[in-house]
Amino acid sequence: MKEKRKKLNKLLSINYKFFKQEPQKLIEIINKYNKNRLIQGFEIAVSTQEEQKYLIEFAKILNKYNYILNLHAPTLENIEQYKKYLDYAVEISKITTQKTNIVFHPINAKNILKSKEQTNKYVKELLKYIEQKNYEKNIELSIENLNDIKEVKRLKKEDITDILNQNQKLKFTYDIGHELVDKKEAKIEQNILIERINNIHIHTHIEQQDHYPLTKNKKDKEITTQIIEKIKRQNNNISVVMEYALDYIEGNTFEEKIKNYINEANYMNL
């Protein structure tokens, strides 16, 4: 199993909207505009069986180019579905011969306390499943802080520190953009959060509309860069995912959008 490179890697966030291109065509377009290796890989979200089949073919092609391939898990209905998703993630890992990071959303329940309890229960069971199935060389689980959506209160990074304390093998995905859209002061202080970070999501927003490129907000770009620089001083083995919605990236054609998406890595200057 190949180890990921020990540095700050910049990844594109990819979902079903990119799958209108055949896998070979998609990687050709990406490679065309990534000649300087501004991008080191991808964090990919798949939900349906059709999307999972697409990703298997994409992973086979991707493996020729030494790109990182990580996953963003969908929100599923029960623990058995999550275990089945882990089985699929291991299949991807075996294709890429890399250890695959899986971003996991906390569970939403009727209040914050119940959400923490249910999330902790799921995390413990999934980590146990990974150990029992001997998946530890293939995959790792990384929990993400969320933003509120209207009246729905979701777990913030402060809410998941207890979960990290209770689960030593759990990693942390710090979504800076989620704090920015919540109008919170985005910052990171607690050592356990910095130590466990293996993944960062960056993006900005227009009003409550999330996942815009940071070129849309100079102040948010400066805040995001400062936070990443602080984290790098203590933990440099991380990936930074430009989690930008394809619809919000400038360009009149799909290929123009890919070109501009890749060039966003220059703007961040990480």
mmCIF file with all atom_site columns, N, CA, C and O in Angstrom, residues 198-236:
data_model
loop_
_atom_site.group_PDB
_atom_site.id
_atom_site.type_symbol
_atom_site.label_atom_id
_atom_site.label_alt_id
_atom_site.label_comp_id
_atom_site.label_asym_id
_atom_site.label_entity_id
_atom_site.label_seq_id
_atom_site.pdbx_PDB_ins_code
_atom_site.Cartn_x
_atom_site.Cartn_y
_atom_site.Cartn_z
_atom_site.occupancy
_atom_site.B_iso_or_equiv
_atom_site.pdbx_formal_charge
_atom_site.auth_seq_id
_atom_site.auth_comp_id
_atom_site.auth_asym_id
_atom_site.auth_atom_id
_atom_site.pdbx_PDB_model_num
ATOM 1   N N  . ASN A 1 198 ? -6.369  15.782 9.241  1.00 0.00 ? 198 ASN A N  1
ATOM 2   C CA . ASN A 1 198 ? -5.675  15.225 8.083  1.00 0.00 ? 198 ASN A CA 1
ATOM 3   C C  . ASN A 1 198 ? -6.239  15.791 6.785  1.00 0.00 ? 198 ASN A C  1
ATOM 4   O O  . ASN A 1 198 ? -5.770  15.452 5.698  1.00 0.00 ? 198 ASN A O  1
ATOM 5   N N  . ASN A 1 199 ? -7.235  16.687 6.923  1.00 0.00 ? 199 ASN A N  1
ATOM 6   C CA . ASN A 1 199 ? -7.982  17.126 5.750  1.00 0.00 ? 199 ASN A CA 1
ATOM 7   C C  . ASN A 1 199 ? -8.636  18.473 6.074  1.00 0.00 ? 199 ASN A C  1
ATOM 8   O O  . ASN A 1 199 ? -9.141  18.668 7.179  1.00 0.00 ? 199 ASN A O  1
ATOM 9   N N  . ILE A 1 200 ? -8.609  19.393 5.102  1.00 0.00 ? 200 ILE A N  1
ATOM 10  C CA . ILE A 1 200 ? -9.234  20.704 5.271  1.00 0.00 ? 200 ILE A CA 1
ATOM 11  C C  . ILE A 1 200 ? -10.102 20.994 4.056  1.00 0.00 ? 200 ILE A C  1
ATOM 12  O O  . ILE A 1 200 ? -9.677  20.784 2.921  1.00 0.00 ? 200 ILE A O  1
ATOM 13  N N  . HIS A 1 201 ? -11.317 21.487 4.295  1.00 0.00 ? 201 HIS A N  1
ATOM 14  C CA . HIS A 1 201 ? -12.191 21.938 3.216  1.00 0.00 ? 201 HIS A CA 1
ATOM 15  C C  . HIS A 1 201 ? -12.200 23.461 3.200  1.00 0.00 ? 201 HIS A C  1
ATOM 16  O O  . HIS A 1 201 ? -12.381 24.095 4.245  1.00 0.00 ? 201 HIS A O  1
ATOM 17  N N  . ILE A 1 202 ? -12.013 24.034 2.021  1.00 0.00 ? 202 ILE A N  1
ATOM 18  C CA . ILE A 1 202 ? -12.043 25.493 1.896  1.00 0.00 ? 202 ILE A CA 1
ATOM 19  C C  . ILE A 1 202 ? -13.095 25.905 0.859  1.00 0.00 ? 202 ILE A C  1
ATOM 20  O O  . ILE A 1 202 ? -13.276 25.256 -0.166 1.00 0.00 ? 202 ILE A O  1
ATOM 21  N N  . HIS A 1 203 ? -13.786 27.008 1.151  1.00 0.00 ? 203 HIS A N  1
ATOM 22  C CA . HIS A 1 203 ? -14.770 27.604 0.246  1.00 0.00 ? 203 HIS A CA 1
ATOM 23  C C  . HIS A 1 203 ? -15.325 28.846 0.924  1.00 0.00 ? 203 HIS A C  1
ATOM 24  O O  . HIS A 1 203 ? -15.136 29.054 2.121  1.00 0.00 ? 203 HIS A O  1
ATOM 25  N N  . THR A 1 204 ? -16.031 29.668 0.178  1.00 0.00 ? 204 THR A N  1
ATOM 26  C CA . THR A 1 204 ? -16.726 30.799 0.755  1.00 0.00 ? 204 THR A CA 1
ATOM 27  C C  . THR A 1 204 ? -18.201 30.733 0.378  1.00 0.00 ? 204 THR A C  1
ATOM 28  O O  . THR A 1 204 ? -18.683 29.676 -0.057 1.00 0.00 ? 204 THR A O  1
ATOM 29  N N  . HIS A 1 205 ? -18.917 31.840 0.558  1.00 0.00 ? 205 HIS A N  1
ATOM 30  C CA . HIS A 1 205 ? -20.364 31.818 0.359  1.00 0.00 ? 205 HIS A CA 1
ATOM 31  C C  . HIS A 1 205 ? -20.829 33.182 -0.119 1.00 0.00 ? 205 HIS A C  1
ATOM 32  O O  . HIS A 1 205 ? -20.131 34.199 0.033  1.00 0.00 ? 205 HIS A O  1
ATOM 33  N N  . ILE A 1 206 ? -21.991 33.215 -0.715 1.00 0.00 ? 206 ILE A N  1
ATOM 34  C CA . ILE A 1 206 ? -22.696 34.462 -1.015 1.00 0.00 ? 206 ILE A CA 1
ATOM 35  C C  . ILE A 1 206 ? -24.015 34.386 -0.287 1.00 0.00 ? 206 ILE A C  1
ATOM 36  O O  . ILE A 1 206 ? -24.859 33.535 -0.584 1.00 0.00 ? 206 ILE A O  1
ATOM 37  N N  . GLU A 1 207 ? -24.178 35.260 0.722  1.00 0.00 ? 207 GLU A N  1
ATOM 38  C CA . GLU A 1 207 ? -25.283 35.169 1.676  1.00 0.00 ? 207 GLU A CA 1
ATOM 39  C C  . GLU A 1 207 ? -25.265 33.770 2.285  1.00 0.00 ? 207 GLU A C  1
ATOM 40  O O  . GLU A 1 207 ? -24.252 33.343 2.819  1.00 0.00 ? 207 GLU A O  1
ATOM 41  N N  . GLN A 1 208 ? -26.326 33.006 2.176  1.00 0.00 ? 208 GLN A N  1
ATOM 42  C CA . GLN A 1 208 ? -26.339 31.657 2.759  1.00 0.00 ? 208 GLN A CA 1
ATOM 43  C C  . GLN A 1 208 ? -26.031 30.572 1.735  1.00 0.00 ? 208 GLN A C  1
ATOM 44  O O  . GLN A 1 208 ? -26.094 29.385 2.053  1.00 0.00 ? 208 GLN A O  1
ATOM 45  N N  . GLN A 1 209 ? -25.699 30.990 0.515  1.00 0.00 ? 209 GLN A N  1
ATOM 46  C CA . GLN A 1 209 ? -25.393 30.020 -0.540 1.00 0.00 ? 209 GLN A CA 1
ATOM 47  C C  . GLN A 1 209 ? -23.921 29.638 -0.427 1.00 0.00 ? 209 GLN A C  1
ATOM 48  O O  . GLN A 1 209 ? -23.041 30.480 -0.619 1.00 0.00 ? 209 GLN A O  1
ATOM 49  N N  . ASP A 1 210 ? -23.653 28.376 -0.126 1.00 0.00 ? 210 ASP A N  1
ATOM 50  C CA . ASP A 1 210 ? -22.324 27.901 0.249  1.00 0.00 ? 210 ASP A CA 1
ATOM 51  C C  . ASP A 1 210 ? -21.561 27.335 -0.958 1.00 0.00 ? 210 ASP A C  1
ATOM 52  O O  . ASP A 1 210 ? -22.116 27.152 -2.033 1.00 0.00 ? 210 ASP A O  1
ATOM 53  N N  . HIS A 1 211 ? -20.276 27.067 -0.741 1.00 0.00 ? 211 HIS A N  1
ATOM 54  C CA . HIS A 1 211 ? -19.391 26.379 -1.682 1.00 0.00 ? 211 HIS A CA 1
ATOM 55  C C  . HIS A 1 211 ? -19.038 27.187 -2.927 1.00 0.00 ? 211 HIS A C  1
ATOM 56  O O  . HIS A 1 211 ? -18.930 26.654 -4.030 1.00 0.00 ? 211 HIS A O  1
ATOM 57  N N  . TYR A 1 212 ? -18.814 28.480 -2.713 1.00 0.00 ? 212 TYR A N  1
ATOM 58  C CA . TYR A 1 212 ? -18.269 29.346 -3.757 1.00 0.00 ? 212 TYR A CA 1
ATOM 59  C C  . TYR A 1 212 ? -16.740 29.340 -3.684 1.00 0.00 ? 212 TYR A C  1
ATOM 60  O O  . TYR A 1 212 ? -16.164 29.183 -2.599 1.00 0.00 ? 212 TYR A O  1
ATOM 61  N N  . PRO A 1 213 ? -16.062 29.561 -4.815 1.00 0.00 ? 213 PRO A N  1
ATOM 62  C CA . PRO A 1 213 ? -14.594 29.686 -4.788 1.00 0.00 ? 213 PRO A CA 1
ATOM 63  C C  . PRO A 1 213 ? -14.157 30.879 -3.937 1.00 0.00 ? 213 PRO A C  1
ATOM 64  O O  . PRO A 1 213 ? -14.860 31.901 -3.879 1.00 0.00 ? 213 PRO A O  1
ATOM 65  N N  . LEU A 1 214 ? -13.006 30.778 -3.321 1.00 0.00 ? 214 LEU A N  1
ATOM 66  C CA . LEU A 1 214 ? -12.514 31.851 -2.456 1.00 0.00 ? 214 LEU A CA 1
ATOM 67  C C  . LEU A 1 214 ? -12.134 33.113 -3.234 1.00 0.00 ? 214 LEU A C  1
ATOM 68  O O  . LEU A 1 214 ? -11.943 34.166 -2.635 1.00 0.00 ? 214 LEU A O  1
ATOM 69  N N  . THR A 1 215 ? -12.042 33.034 -4.550 1.00 0.00 ? 215 THR A N  1
ATOM 70  C CA . THR A 1 215 ? -11.837 34.238 -5.359 1.00 0.00 ? 215 THR A CA 1
ATOM 71  C C  . THR A 1 215 ? -13.007 35.207 -5.209 1.00 0.00 ? 215 THR A C  1
ATOM 72  O O  . THR A 1 215 ? -12.874 36.390 -5.537 1.00 0.00 ? 215 THR A O  1
ATOM 73  N N  . LYS A 1 216 ? -14.145 34.735 -4.716 1.00 0.00 ? 216 LYS A N  1
ATOM 74  C CA . LYS A 1 216 ? -15.336 35.571 -4.555 1.00 0.00 ? 216 LYS A CA 1
ATOM 75  C C  . LYS A 1 216 ? -15.307 36.409 -3.282 1.00 0.00 ? 216 LYS A C  1
ATOM 76  O O  . LYS A 1 216 ? -16.168 37.279 -3.095 1.00 0.00 ? 216 LYS A O  1
ATOM 77  N N  . ASN A 1 217 ? -14.332 36.154 -2.389 1.00 0.00 ? 217 ASN A N  1
ATOM 78  C CA . ASN A 1 217 ? -14.331 36.862 -1.111 1.00 0.00 ? 217 ASN A CA 1
ATOM 79  C C  . ASN A 1 217 ? -12.895 36.984 -0.594 1.00 0.00 ? 217 ASN A C  1
ATOM 80  O O  . ASN A 1 217 ? -12.357 36.031 -0.030 1.00 0.00 ? 217 ASN A O  1
ATOM 81  N N  . LYS A 1 218 ? -12.294 38.146 -0.802 1.00 0.00 ? 218 LYS A N  1
ATOM 82  C CA . LYS A 1 218 ? -10.894 38.350 -0.432 1.00 0.00 ? 218 LYS A CA 1
ATOM 83  C C  . LYS A 1 218 ? -10.673 38.189 1.064  1.00 0.00 ? 218 LYS A C  1
ATOM 84  O O  . LYS A 1 218 ? -9.677  37.594 1.504  1.00 0.00 ? 218 LYS A O  1
ATOM 85  N N  . LYS A 1 219 ? -11.605 38.681 1.882  1.00 0.00 ? 219 LYS A N  1
ATOM 86  C CA . LYS A 1 219 ? -11.457 38.578 3.337  1.00 0.00 ? 219 LYS A CA 1
ATOM 87  C C  . LYS A 1 219 ? -11.456 37.120 3.777  1.00 0.00 ? 219 LYS A C  1
ATOM 88  O O  . LYS A 1 219 ? -10.620 36.703 4.595  1.00 0.00 ? 219 LYS A O  1
ATOM 89  N N  . ASP A 1 220 ? -12.390 36.321 3.255  1.00 0.00 ? 220 ASP A N  1
ATOM 90  C CA . ASP A 1 220 ? -12.454 34.906 3.605  1.00 0.00 ? 220 ASP A CA 1
ATOM 91  C C  . ASP A 1 220 ? -11.213 34.162 3.134  1.00 0.00 ? 220 ASP A C  1
ATOM 92  O O  . ASP A 1 220 ? -10.735 33.232 3.789  1.00 0.00 ? 220 ASP A O  1
ATOM 93  N N  . LYS A 1 221 ? -10.670 34.579 1.993  1.00 0.00 ? 221 LYS A N  1
ATOM 94  C CA . LYS A 1 221 ? -9.433  33.975 1.495  1.00 0.00 ? 221 LYS A CA 1
ATOM 95  C C  . LYS A 1 221 ? -8.291  34.237 2.464  1.00 0.00 ? 221 LYS A C  1
ATOM 96  O O  . LYS A 1 221 ? -7.507  33.334 2.796  1.00 0.00 ? 221 LYS A O  1
ATOM 97  N N  . GLU A 1 222 ? -8.187  35.470 2.970  1.00 0.00 ? 222 GLU A N  1
ATOM 98  C CA . GLU A 1 222 ? -7.118  35.820 3.908  1.00 0.00 ? 222 GLU A CA 1
ATOM 99  C C  . GLU A 1 222 ? -7.267  35.052 5.219  1.00 0.00 ? 222 GLU A C  1
ATOM 100 O O  . GLU A 1 222 ? -6.280  34.545 5.769  1.00 0.00 ? 222 GLU A O  1
ATOM 101 N N  . ILE A 1 223 ? -8.492  34.953 5.721  1.00 0.00 ? 223 ILE A N  1
ATOM 102 C CA . ILE A 1 223 ? -8.750  34.196 6.960  1.00 0.00 ? 223 ILE A CA 1
ATOM 103 C C  . ILE A 1 223 ? -8.366  32.731 6.765  1.00 0.00 ? 223 ILE A C  1
ATOM 104 O O  . ILE A 1 223 ? -7.684  32.129 7.598  1.00 0.00 ? 223 ILE A O  1
ATOM 105 N N  . THR A 1 224 ? -8.800  32.164 5.647  1.00 0.00 ? 224 THR A N  1
ATOM 106 C CA . THR A 1 224 ? -8.531  30.750 5.358  1.00 0.00 ? 224 THR A CA 1
ATOM 107 C C  . THR A 1 224 ? -7.033  30.490 5.254  1.00 0.00 ? 224 THR A C  1
ATOM 108 O O  . THR A 1 224 ? -6.522  29.512 5.826  1.00 0.00 ? 224 THR A O  1
ATOM 109 N N  . THR A 1 225 ? -6.320  31.354 4.556  1.00 0.00 ? 225 THR A N  1
ATOM 110 C CA . THR A 1 225 ? -4.871  31.184 4.398  1.00 0.00 ? 225 THR A CA 1
ATOM 111 C C  . THR A 1 225 ? -4.153  31.253 5.734  1.00 0.00 ? 225 THR A C  1
ATOM 112 O O  . THR A 1 225 ? -3.260  30.444 6.018  1.00 0.00 ? 225 THR A O  1
ATOM 113 N N  . GLN A 1 226 ? -4.546  32.199 6.586  1.00 0.00 ? 226 GLN A N  1
ATOM 114 C CA . GLN A 1 226 ? -3.923  32.341 7.912  1.00 0.00 ? 226 GLN A CA 1
ATOM 115 C C  . GLN A 1 226 ? -4.127  31.088 8.756  1.00 0.00 ? 226 GLN A C  1
ATOM 116 O O  . GLN A 1 226 ? -3.208  30.627 9.438  1.00 0.00 ? 226 GLN A O  1
ATOM 117 N N  . ILE A 1 227 ? -5.334  30.534 8.709  1.00 0.00 ? 227 ILE A N  1
ATOM 118 C CA . ILE A 1 227 ? -5.625  29.321 9.488  1.00 0.00 ? 227 ILE A CA 1
ATOM 119 C C  . ILE A 1 227 ? -4.782  28.149 8.988  1.00 0.00 ? 227 ILE A C  1
ATOM 120 O O  . ILE A 1 227 ? -4.190  27.404 9.782  1.00 0.00 ? 227 ILE A O  1
ATOM 121 N N  . ILE A 1 228 ? -4.698  27.990 7.677  1.00 0.00 ? 228 ILE A N  1
ATOM 122 C CA . ILE A 1 228 ? -3.920  26.878 7.119  1.00 0.00 ? 228 ILE A CA 1
ATOM 123 C C  . ILE A 1 228 ? -2.440  27.024 7.456  1.00 0.00 ? 228 ILE A C  1
ATOM 124 O O  . ILE A 1 228 ? -1.773  26.040 7.804  1.00 0.00 ? 228 ILE A O  1
ATOM 125 N N  . GLU A 1 229 ? -1.931  28.244 7.390  1.00 0.00 ? 229 GLU A N  1
ATOM 126 C CA . GLU A 1 229 ? -0.528  28.472 7.750  1.00 0.00 ? 229 GLU A CA 1
ATOM 127 C C  . GLU A 1 229 ? -0.279  28.109 9.210  1.00 0.00 ? 229 GLU A C  1
ATOM 128 O O  . GLU A 1 229 ? 0.762   27.533 9.551  1.00 0.00 ? 229 GLU A O  1
ATOM 129 N N  . LYS A 1 230 ? -1.209  28.433 10.083 1.00 0.00 ? 230 LYS A N  1
ATOM 130 C CA . LYS A 1 230 ? -1.074  28.076 11.496 1.00 0.00 ? 230 LYS A CA 1
ATOM 131 C C  . LYS A 1 230 ? -1.059  26.563 11.674 1.00 0.00 ? 230 LYS A C  1
ATOM 132 O O  . LYS A 1 230 ? -0.221  26.015 12.402 1.00 0.00 ? 230 LYS A O  1
ATOM 133 N N  . ILE A 1 231 ? -1.963  25.880 11.004 1.00 0.00 ? 231 ILE A N  1
ATOM 134 C CA . ILE A 1 231 ? -2.037  24.415 11.106 1.00 0.00 ? 231 ILE A CA 1
ATOM 135 C C  . ILE A 1 231 ? -0.753  23.780 10.572 1.00 0.00 ? 231 ILE A C  1
ATOM 136 O O  . ILE A 1 231 ? -0.207  22.849 11.169 1.00 0.00 ? 231 ILE A O  1
ATOM 137 N N  . LYS A 1 232 ? -0.248  24.294 9.462  1.00 0.00 ? 232 LYS A N  1
ATOM 138 C CA . LYS A 1 232 ? 0.960   23.740 8.843  1.00 0.00 ? 232 LYS A CA 1
ATOM 139 C C  . LYS A 1 232 ? 2.170   23.777 9.779  1.00 0.00 ? 232 LYS A C  1
ATOM 140 O O  . LYS A 1 232 ? 3.046   22.918 9.695  1.00 0.00 ? 232 LYS A O  1
ATOM 141 N N  . ARG A 1 233 ? 2.195   24.771 10.655 1.00 0.00 ? 233 ARG A N  1
ATOM 142 C CA . ARG A 1 233 ? 3.328   24.876 11.574 1.00 0.00 ? 233 ARG A CA 1
ATOM 143 C C  . ARG A 1 233 ? 3.371   23.712 12.564 1.00 0.00 ? 233 ARG A C  1
ATOM 144 O O  . ARG A 1 233 ? 4.425   23.377 13.097 1.00 0.00 ? 233 ARG A O  1
ATOM 145 N N  . GLN A 1 234 ? 2.202   23.082 12.817 1.00 0.00 ? 234 GLN A N  1
ATOM 146 C CA . GLN A 1 234 ? 2.129   21.969 13.767 1.00 0.00 ? 234 GLN A CA 1
ATOM 147 C C  . GLN A 1 234 ? 1.831   20.635 13.096 1.00 0.00 ? 234 GLN A C  1
ATOM 148 O O  . GLN A 1 234 ? 2.134   19.580 13.639 1.00 0.00 ? 234 GLN A O  1
ATOM 149 N N  . ASN A 1 235 ? 1.227   20.683 11.919 1.00 0.00 ? 235 ASN A N  1
ATOM 150 C CA . ASN A 1 235 ? 0.788   19.453 11.261 1.00 0.00 ? 235 ASN A CA 1
ATOM 151 C C  . ASN A 1 235 ? 0.814   19.685 9.757  1.00 0.00 ? 235 ASN A C  1
ATOM 152 O O  . ASN A 1 235 ? -0.075  20.321 9.205  1.00 0.00 ? 235 ASN A O  1
ATOM 153 N N  . ASN A 1 236 ? 1.834   19.158 9.109  1.00 0.00 ? 236 ASN A N  1
ATOM 154 C CA . ASN A 1 236 ? 2.018   19.411 7.683  1.00 0.00 ? 236 ASN A CA 1
ATOM 155 C C  . ASN A 1 236 ? 1.585   18.242 6.804  1.00 0.00 ? 236 ASN A C  1
ATOM 156 O O  . ASN A 1 236 ? 1.759   18.273 5.594  1.00 0.00 ? 236 ASN A O  1
#
